[in-house]
Every structure is written in structure tokens, then in C-alpha cells.
C-alpha positions as CSV (number, residue, x, y, z in Angstrom):
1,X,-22.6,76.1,70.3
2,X,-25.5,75.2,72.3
3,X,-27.9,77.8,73.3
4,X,-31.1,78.4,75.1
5,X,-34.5,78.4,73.2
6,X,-36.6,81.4,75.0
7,X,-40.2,81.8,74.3
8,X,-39.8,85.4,74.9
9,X,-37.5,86.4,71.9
10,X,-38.3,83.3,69.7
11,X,-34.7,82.5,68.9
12,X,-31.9,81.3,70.4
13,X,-29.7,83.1,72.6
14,X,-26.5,82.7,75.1
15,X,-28.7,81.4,78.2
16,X,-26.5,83.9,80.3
17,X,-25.1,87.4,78.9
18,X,-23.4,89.7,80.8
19,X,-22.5,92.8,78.9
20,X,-20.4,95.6,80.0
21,X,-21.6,95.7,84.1
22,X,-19.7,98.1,85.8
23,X,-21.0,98.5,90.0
24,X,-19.5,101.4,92.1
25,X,-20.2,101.6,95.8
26,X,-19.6,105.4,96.0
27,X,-16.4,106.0,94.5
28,X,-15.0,102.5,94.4
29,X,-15.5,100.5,91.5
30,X,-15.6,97.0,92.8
31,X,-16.9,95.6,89.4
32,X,-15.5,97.4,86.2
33,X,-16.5,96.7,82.4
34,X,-17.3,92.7,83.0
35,X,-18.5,91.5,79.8
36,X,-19.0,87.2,79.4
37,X,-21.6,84.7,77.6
38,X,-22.9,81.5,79.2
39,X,-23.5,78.2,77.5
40,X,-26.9,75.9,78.4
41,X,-25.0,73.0,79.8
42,X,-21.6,75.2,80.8
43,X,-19.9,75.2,84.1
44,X,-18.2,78.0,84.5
45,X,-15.8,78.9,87.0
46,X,-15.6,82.7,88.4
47,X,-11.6,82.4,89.6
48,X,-10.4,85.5,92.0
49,X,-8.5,86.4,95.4
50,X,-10.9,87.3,98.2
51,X,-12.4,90.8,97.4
52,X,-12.0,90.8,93.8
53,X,-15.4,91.0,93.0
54,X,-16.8,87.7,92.8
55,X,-19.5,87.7,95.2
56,X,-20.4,91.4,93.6
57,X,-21.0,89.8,90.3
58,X,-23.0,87.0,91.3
59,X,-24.9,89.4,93.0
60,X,-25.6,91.3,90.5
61,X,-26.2,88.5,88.2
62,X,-29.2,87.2,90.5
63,X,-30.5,90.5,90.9
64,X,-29.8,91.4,94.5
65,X,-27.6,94.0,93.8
66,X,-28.1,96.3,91.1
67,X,-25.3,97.5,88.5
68,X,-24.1,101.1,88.1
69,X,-23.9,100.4,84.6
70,X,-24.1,97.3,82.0
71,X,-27.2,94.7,81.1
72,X,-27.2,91.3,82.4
73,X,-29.9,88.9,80.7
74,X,-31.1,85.3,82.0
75,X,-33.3,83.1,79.5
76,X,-33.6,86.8,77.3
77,X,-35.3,88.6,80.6
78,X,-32.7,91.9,81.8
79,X,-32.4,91.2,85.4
80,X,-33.3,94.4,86.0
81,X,-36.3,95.1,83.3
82,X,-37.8,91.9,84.4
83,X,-36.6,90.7,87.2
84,X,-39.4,88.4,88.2
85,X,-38.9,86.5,84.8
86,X,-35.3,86.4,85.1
87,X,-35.4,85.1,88.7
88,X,-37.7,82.1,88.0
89,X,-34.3,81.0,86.3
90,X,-32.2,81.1,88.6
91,X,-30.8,79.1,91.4
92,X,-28.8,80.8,94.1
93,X,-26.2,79.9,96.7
94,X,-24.9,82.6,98.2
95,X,-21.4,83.0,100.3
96,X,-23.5,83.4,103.5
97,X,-26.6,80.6,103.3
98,X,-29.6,82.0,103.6
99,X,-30.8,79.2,106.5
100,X,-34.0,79.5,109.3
101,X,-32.1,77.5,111.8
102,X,-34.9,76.8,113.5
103,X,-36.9,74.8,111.2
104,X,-36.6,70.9,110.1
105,X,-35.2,70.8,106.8
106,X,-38.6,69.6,105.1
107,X,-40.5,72.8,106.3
108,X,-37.6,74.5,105.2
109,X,-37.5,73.6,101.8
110,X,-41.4,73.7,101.7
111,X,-41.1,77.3,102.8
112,X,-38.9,78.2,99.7
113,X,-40.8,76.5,97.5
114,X,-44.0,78.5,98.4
115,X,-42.5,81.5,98.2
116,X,-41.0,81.0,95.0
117,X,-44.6,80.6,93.8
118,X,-44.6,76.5,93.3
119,X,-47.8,74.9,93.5
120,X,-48.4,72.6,96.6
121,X,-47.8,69.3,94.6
122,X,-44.9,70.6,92.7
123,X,-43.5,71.7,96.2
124,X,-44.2,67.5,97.7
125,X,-42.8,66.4,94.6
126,X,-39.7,68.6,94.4
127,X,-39.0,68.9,97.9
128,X,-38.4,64.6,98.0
129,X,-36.1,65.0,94.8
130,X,-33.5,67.5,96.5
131,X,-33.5,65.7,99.3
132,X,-32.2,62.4,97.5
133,X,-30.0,64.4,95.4
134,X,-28.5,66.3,98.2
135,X,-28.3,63.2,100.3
136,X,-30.6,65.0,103.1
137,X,-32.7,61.7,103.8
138,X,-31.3,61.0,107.0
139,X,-31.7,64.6,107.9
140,X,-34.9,65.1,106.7
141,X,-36.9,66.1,110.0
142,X,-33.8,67.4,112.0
143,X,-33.5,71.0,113.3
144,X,-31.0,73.0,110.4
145,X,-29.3,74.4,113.2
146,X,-28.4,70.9,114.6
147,X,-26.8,70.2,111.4
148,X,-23.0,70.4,110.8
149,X,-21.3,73.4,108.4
150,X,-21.4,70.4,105.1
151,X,-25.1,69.7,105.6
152,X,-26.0,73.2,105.8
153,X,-24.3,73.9,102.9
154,X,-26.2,70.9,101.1
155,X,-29.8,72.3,102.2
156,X,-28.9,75.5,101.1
157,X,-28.1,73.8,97.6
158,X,-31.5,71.9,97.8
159,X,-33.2,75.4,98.4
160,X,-31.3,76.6,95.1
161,X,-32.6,73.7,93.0
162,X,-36.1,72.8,94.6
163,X,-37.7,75.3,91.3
164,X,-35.9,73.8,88.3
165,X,-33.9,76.3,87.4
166,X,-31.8,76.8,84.1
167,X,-28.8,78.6,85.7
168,X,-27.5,77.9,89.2
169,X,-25.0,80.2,91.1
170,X,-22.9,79.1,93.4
171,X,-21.0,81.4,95.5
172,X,-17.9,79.7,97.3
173,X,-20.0,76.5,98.1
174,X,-17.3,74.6,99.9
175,X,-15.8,77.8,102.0
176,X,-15.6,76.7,105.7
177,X,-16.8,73.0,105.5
178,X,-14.4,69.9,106.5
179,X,-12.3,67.8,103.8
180,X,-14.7,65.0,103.5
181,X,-17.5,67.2,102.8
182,X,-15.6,69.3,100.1
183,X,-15.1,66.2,98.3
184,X,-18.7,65.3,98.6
185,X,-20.0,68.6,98.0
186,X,-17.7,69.0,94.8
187,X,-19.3,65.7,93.3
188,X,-22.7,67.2,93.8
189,X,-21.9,70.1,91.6
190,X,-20.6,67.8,89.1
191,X,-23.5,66.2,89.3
192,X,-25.9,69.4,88.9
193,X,-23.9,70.7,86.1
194,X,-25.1,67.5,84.1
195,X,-28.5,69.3,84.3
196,X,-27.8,73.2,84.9
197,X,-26.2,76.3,83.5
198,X,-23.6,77.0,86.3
199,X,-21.8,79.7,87.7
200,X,-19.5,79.0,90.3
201,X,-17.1,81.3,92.1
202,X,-13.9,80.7,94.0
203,X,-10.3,81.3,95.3
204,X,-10.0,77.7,95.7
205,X,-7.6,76.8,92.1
206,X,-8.4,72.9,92.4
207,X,-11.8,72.9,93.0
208,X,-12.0,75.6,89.7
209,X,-9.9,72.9,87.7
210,X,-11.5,69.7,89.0
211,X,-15.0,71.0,88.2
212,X,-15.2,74.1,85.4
213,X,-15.4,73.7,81.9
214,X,-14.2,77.4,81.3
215,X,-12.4,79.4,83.6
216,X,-12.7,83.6,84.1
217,X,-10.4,85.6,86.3
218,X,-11.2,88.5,88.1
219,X,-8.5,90.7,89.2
220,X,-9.6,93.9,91.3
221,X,-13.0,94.0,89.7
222,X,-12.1,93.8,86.0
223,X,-11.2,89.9,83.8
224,X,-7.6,89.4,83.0
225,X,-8.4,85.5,81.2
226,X,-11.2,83.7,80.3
227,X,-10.5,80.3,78.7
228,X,-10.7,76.5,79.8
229,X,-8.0,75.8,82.2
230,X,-5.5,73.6,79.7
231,X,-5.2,76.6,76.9
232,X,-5.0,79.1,79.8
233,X,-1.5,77.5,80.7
234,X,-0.6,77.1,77.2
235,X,-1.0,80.6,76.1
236,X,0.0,82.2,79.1
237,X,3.6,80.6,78.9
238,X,3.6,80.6,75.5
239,X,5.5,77.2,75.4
240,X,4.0,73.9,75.6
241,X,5.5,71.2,78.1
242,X,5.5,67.3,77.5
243,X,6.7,65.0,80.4
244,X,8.3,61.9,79.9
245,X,9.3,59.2,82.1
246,X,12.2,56.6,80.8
247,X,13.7,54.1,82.2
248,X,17.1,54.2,81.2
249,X,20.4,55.4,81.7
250,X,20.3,59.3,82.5
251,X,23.8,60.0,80.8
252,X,22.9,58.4,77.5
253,X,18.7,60.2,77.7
254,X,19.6,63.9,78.2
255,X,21.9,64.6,75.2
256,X,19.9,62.3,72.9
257,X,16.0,64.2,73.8
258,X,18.1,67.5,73.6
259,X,18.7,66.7,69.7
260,X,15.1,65.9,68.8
261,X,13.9,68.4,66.1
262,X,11.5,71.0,68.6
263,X,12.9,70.8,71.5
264,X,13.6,74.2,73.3
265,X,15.2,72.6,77.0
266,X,14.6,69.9,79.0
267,X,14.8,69.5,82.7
268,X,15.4,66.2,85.0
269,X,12.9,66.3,87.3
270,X,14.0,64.4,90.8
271,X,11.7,60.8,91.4
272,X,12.2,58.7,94.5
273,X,13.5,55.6,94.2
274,X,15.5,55.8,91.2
275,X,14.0,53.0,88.9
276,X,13.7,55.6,86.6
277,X,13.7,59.2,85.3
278,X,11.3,61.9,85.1
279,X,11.8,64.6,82.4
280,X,9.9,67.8,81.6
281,X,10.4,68.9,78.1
282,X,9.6,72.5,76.1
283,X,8.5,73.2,73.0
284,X,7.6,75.7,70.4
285,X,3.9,76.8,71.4
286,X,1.9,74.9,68.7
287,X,4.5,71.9,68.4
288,X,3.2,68.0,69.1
289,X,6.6,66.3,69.1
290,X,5.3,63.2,70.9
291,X,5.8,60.7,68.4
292,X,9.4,62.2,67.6
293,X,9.6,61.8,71.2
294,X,8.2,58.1,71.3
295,X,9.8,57.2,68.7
296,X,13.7,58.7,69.9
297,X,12.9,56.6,73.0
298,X,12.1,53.2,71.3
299,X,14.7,53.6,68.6
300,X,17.2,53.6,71.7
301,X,15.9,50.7,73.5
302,X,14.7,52.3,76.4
303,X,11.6,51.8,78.7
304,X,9.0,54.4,78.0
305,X,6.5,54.9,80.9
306,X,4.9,58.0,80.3
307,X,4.5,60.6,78.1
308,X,2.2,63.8,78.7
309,X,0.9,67.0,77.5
310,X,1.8,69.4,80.2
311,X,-0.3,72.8,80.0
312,X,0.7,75.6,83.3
313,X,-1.3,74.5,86.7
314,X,-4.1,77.1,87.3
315,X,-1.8,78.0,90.3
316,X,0.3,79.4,88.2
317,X,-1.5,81.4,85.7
318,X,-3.5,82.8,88.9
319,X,0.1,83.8,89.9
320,X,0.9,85.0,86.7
321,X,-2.2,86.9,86.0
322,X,-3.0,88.2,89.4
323,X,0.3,89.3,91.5
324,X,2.4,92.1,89.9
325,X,5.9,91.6,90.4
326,X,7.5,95.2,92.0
327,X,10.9,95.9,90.1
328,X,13.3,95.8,92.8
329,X,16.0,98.9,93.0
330,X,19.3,98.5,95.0
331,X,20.8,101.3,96.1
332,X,24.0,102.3,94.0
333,X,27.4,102.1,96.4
334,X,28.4,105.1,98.1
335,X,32.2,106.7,97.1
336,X,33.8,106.0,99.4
């Protein structure tokens, strides 16, 4: 496990811990019993439909929202004990950036690196490495509010990194910005998790999948999973799934991969073009049959194209975890 070495305690510690936080606004518990770890290194994604407490937990992870109940530590300082200590930490993004649309986007980030305590150098030196990572250059004495929805969102990721922080926390990063950018602006958290503890929250299941190393999902203010996204699928459905792609005949492929020793069904799954056949097949949760698998196909003289560990798309276990099903009743038929 890799950890965090703080100068506070000593020792080494989870360079996030969130234990128990429960937040109320009046009666309504909008966070409730959220307890979770972070790795030094980690990306971890904070999965959940709009208003099921994300943005409240990043909040209250950052400090601008205090808990009702629960200790969150960054680096071994309690964000709420010290919250100076634990603030120098982090890096935040949150769902609405915090922009001065009418400064250049130098004297912008000069501005938040003053107030965050930096010394004058550090502030010249840091300011020209957030631009280059962000990709700002071109941009670099233009009016924020001139800029476009993407670029906006990169300066207010510049402002989140300009201090060094250990732990950044992103807060729907890509919400409202146009294709091209969402691509771009994924890559650049890719690249930032290389050298930060991150925390990033969405609704969006791809950009969770394409970009998290573990995966927690929030469900009206309390976690129903937490795993990486491949044994999420695998233990939800409680099967594993391998497809297969053979070229061959269909008649003679089904009743022969039906026979192999672990397999529960298989299903044809349609391909245009018919050169050849797609298959998804279930197994026992646990069971590798590939090389039965491989081996069936060879034996047979068949063409074997693919073959694939299928785990449940994070669609699905979002589905699965986060929409109860109502049990349907029918009315019983009147006597006549």
C-alpha cells in the first residue's frame, strides 16, 4: 500500500481518511455515515446521480462546508482542527469555477498564488508551469471572460495546482464544456493523477471508467460499492462473462462451446457483415475457462479472433446499484 509520510504524526498514514461524516442541512441528511481511505498516487472516482451528495462531500472534504458529524484528515491534519494545515494540501475544483472574469489569466493565477501564501518567486515560477501544463500559453494575457467554457475550466485547474498540492479535488470538471474539450480535459487529469492524490466526482460513467483507479458510489447520501470498476461488475453479477469471436460455422460452434466444462449459457451476439460470429459466454464467478475455450476452438479447426474477459459496464452496476425496481401489481380480474 502506498501511503503518505507526515511530519506531523511521524508515521505513515492513508494521505486521505474520511471516517464516518454524516452532514444534515436541517432535517435532511444529504451525506450519511461516509467512511473511505485514499491512496498517495490514487485516482479515485466519486460515482452518483445529480444530488446524491457528491459536491457535499468534496465540500466537506476541502473544508468549506463543515460536517454534522465524522473526522476527515488530509496529510494527518482534521480539516476541521487544523484547517489551515490541511488546506495547504489540497487542490480544489469546484462544480461552479471560482473565476474573476475580468482579469488576464496571468494576474489571475498570480492572485491565487498570493493568497495562498506563496512567495513571489514561487508564484513566477509556478504560475509558467500551469500554464504549460494546462496548455494556457496562447491564452496567457487574455481577459478570462473572453475565454470559452473548456478554457475556463483549464485555468480553474491551473488555480487548483499552482501550490503543489498532495490531493486535488475535482468536482465535475468536464460538466458543460464541448466534446473536444472533454477529451482534452480528461487527458489532463490523467496526466495530474501521475503526480497527485485525486478525487474526482461525477455522473458521467465513462469518464469514471476511463480515468479512476477505484470507483465509490453514492446513492442518496450514503456508498452502496466501492471497488475498481472490473471487480465491481464481477461481483455484482456474480458470474463472469468471456467473449469470443470465431470464425466458423454457427450450427457446428454453439452445441460444441455449450459442452465445455464451466460453461453456464452462451448467447450469439449479432455482428454486421457475417464473416464471423460474436459470442458472449457465462461462467461460474471465479472460473478462467479461456484456455478450455481456446483450446475447444483450435481442436475444431476454427478461426479464433478474439477472446475476452468481460466484467458488467459501470452503466450497469450504476443501474443495478442505484434504481430500485418497484414490484409491479396487476389488478386480479373482476367476476364477472
Amino acid at each position: 500500500m502506498l501511503c503518505f509520510y507526515s511530519d506531523y504524526f511521524g508515521e505513515y498514514i492513508n494521505l486521505i481518511e474520511v471516517i464516518d461524516v454524516t452532514k444534515h442541512y436541517g432535517d435532511f441528511p444529504a451525506v450519511t455515515g461516509l467512511s473511505f481511505s485514499v491512496e498517495q498516487g490514487e485516482i479515485l472516482g466519486f460515482l452518483g446521480p445529480n444530488g446524491a451528495g457528491k459536491s457535499t462531500t468534496m465540500k466537506i472534504i476541502t473544508g468549506y462546508t463543515p460536517s454534522t458529524s465524522g473526522t476527515v484528515t488530509i496529510a494527518g491534519y482534521d480539516i476541521s482542527e487544523e484547517s489551515l494545515q490541511a488546506r495547504r494540501h489540497i487542490g480544489y475544483l469546484p462544480e461552479t469555477v471560482p473565476l474573476y472574469l475580468d482579469m488576464t489569466v496571468a494576474d489571475y493565477l498570480t492572485f491565487m498564488g498570493k493568497i495562498r501564501g506563496m512567495k513571489k518567486s514561487d508564484v513566477s515560477r509556478r504560475r509558467s508551469d500551469v500554464v504549460e501544463v494546462c496548455n494556457l500559453g496562447e491564452y496567457y494575457d487574455t481577459i478570462i471572460g473572453k475565454l470559452s467554457k473548456g478554457y475556463r475550466q483549464r485555468v480553474g485547474i491551473a488555480q487548483s495546482i499552482i501550490h503543489e498540492p498532495d490531493v486535488l479535488v475535482l468536482d465535475e470538471p468536464t460538466i458543460g464544456i464541448d466534446p473536444i474539450q472533454v477529451v482534452e480535459t480528461r487527458q489532463l487529469i490523467k496526466n495530474l493523477g501521475q503526480e497527485h492524490t485525486l478525487i474526482l466526482s461525477s455522473h458521467i460513467l465513462p469518464e469514471v471508467s476511463m480515468i479512476c483507479d477505484r470507483v465509490i458510489i453514492i446513492h442518496e447520501g450514503q456508498i452502496v460499492a466501492i471497488d475498481d470498476p472490473v471487480n465491481l461488475g464481477t461481483n455484482l453479477s456474480g458470474v463472469e462473462r468471456v467473449e469470443l469471436e470465431i470464425s466458423g460455422p454457427n450450427r457446428e460452434i454453439l452445441p460444441v462451446i455449450e459442452k465445455v466444462d464451466g460453461v453456464q449459457s452462451i448467447e450469439r451476439i449479432p455482428v454486421s457483415g457475417g464473416a464471423y460470429h460474436r459470442y458472449h459466454v457465462t461462467v461460474d464467478l471465479g472460473r478462467d475457462i479461456r484456455t478450455a475455450l481456446a483450446k475447444t476452438v483450435i481442436e475444431n479447426n476454427w478461426d479464433l479472433l478474439k477472446l475476452q474477459s468481460l466484467g458488467m459496464s459501470l452503466e450497469e452496476i450504476f443501474l443495478r446499484l442505484t434504481i430500485e425496481e418497484e414490484e409491479l401489481t396487476y389488478p386480479s380480474e373482476l367476476d364477472e
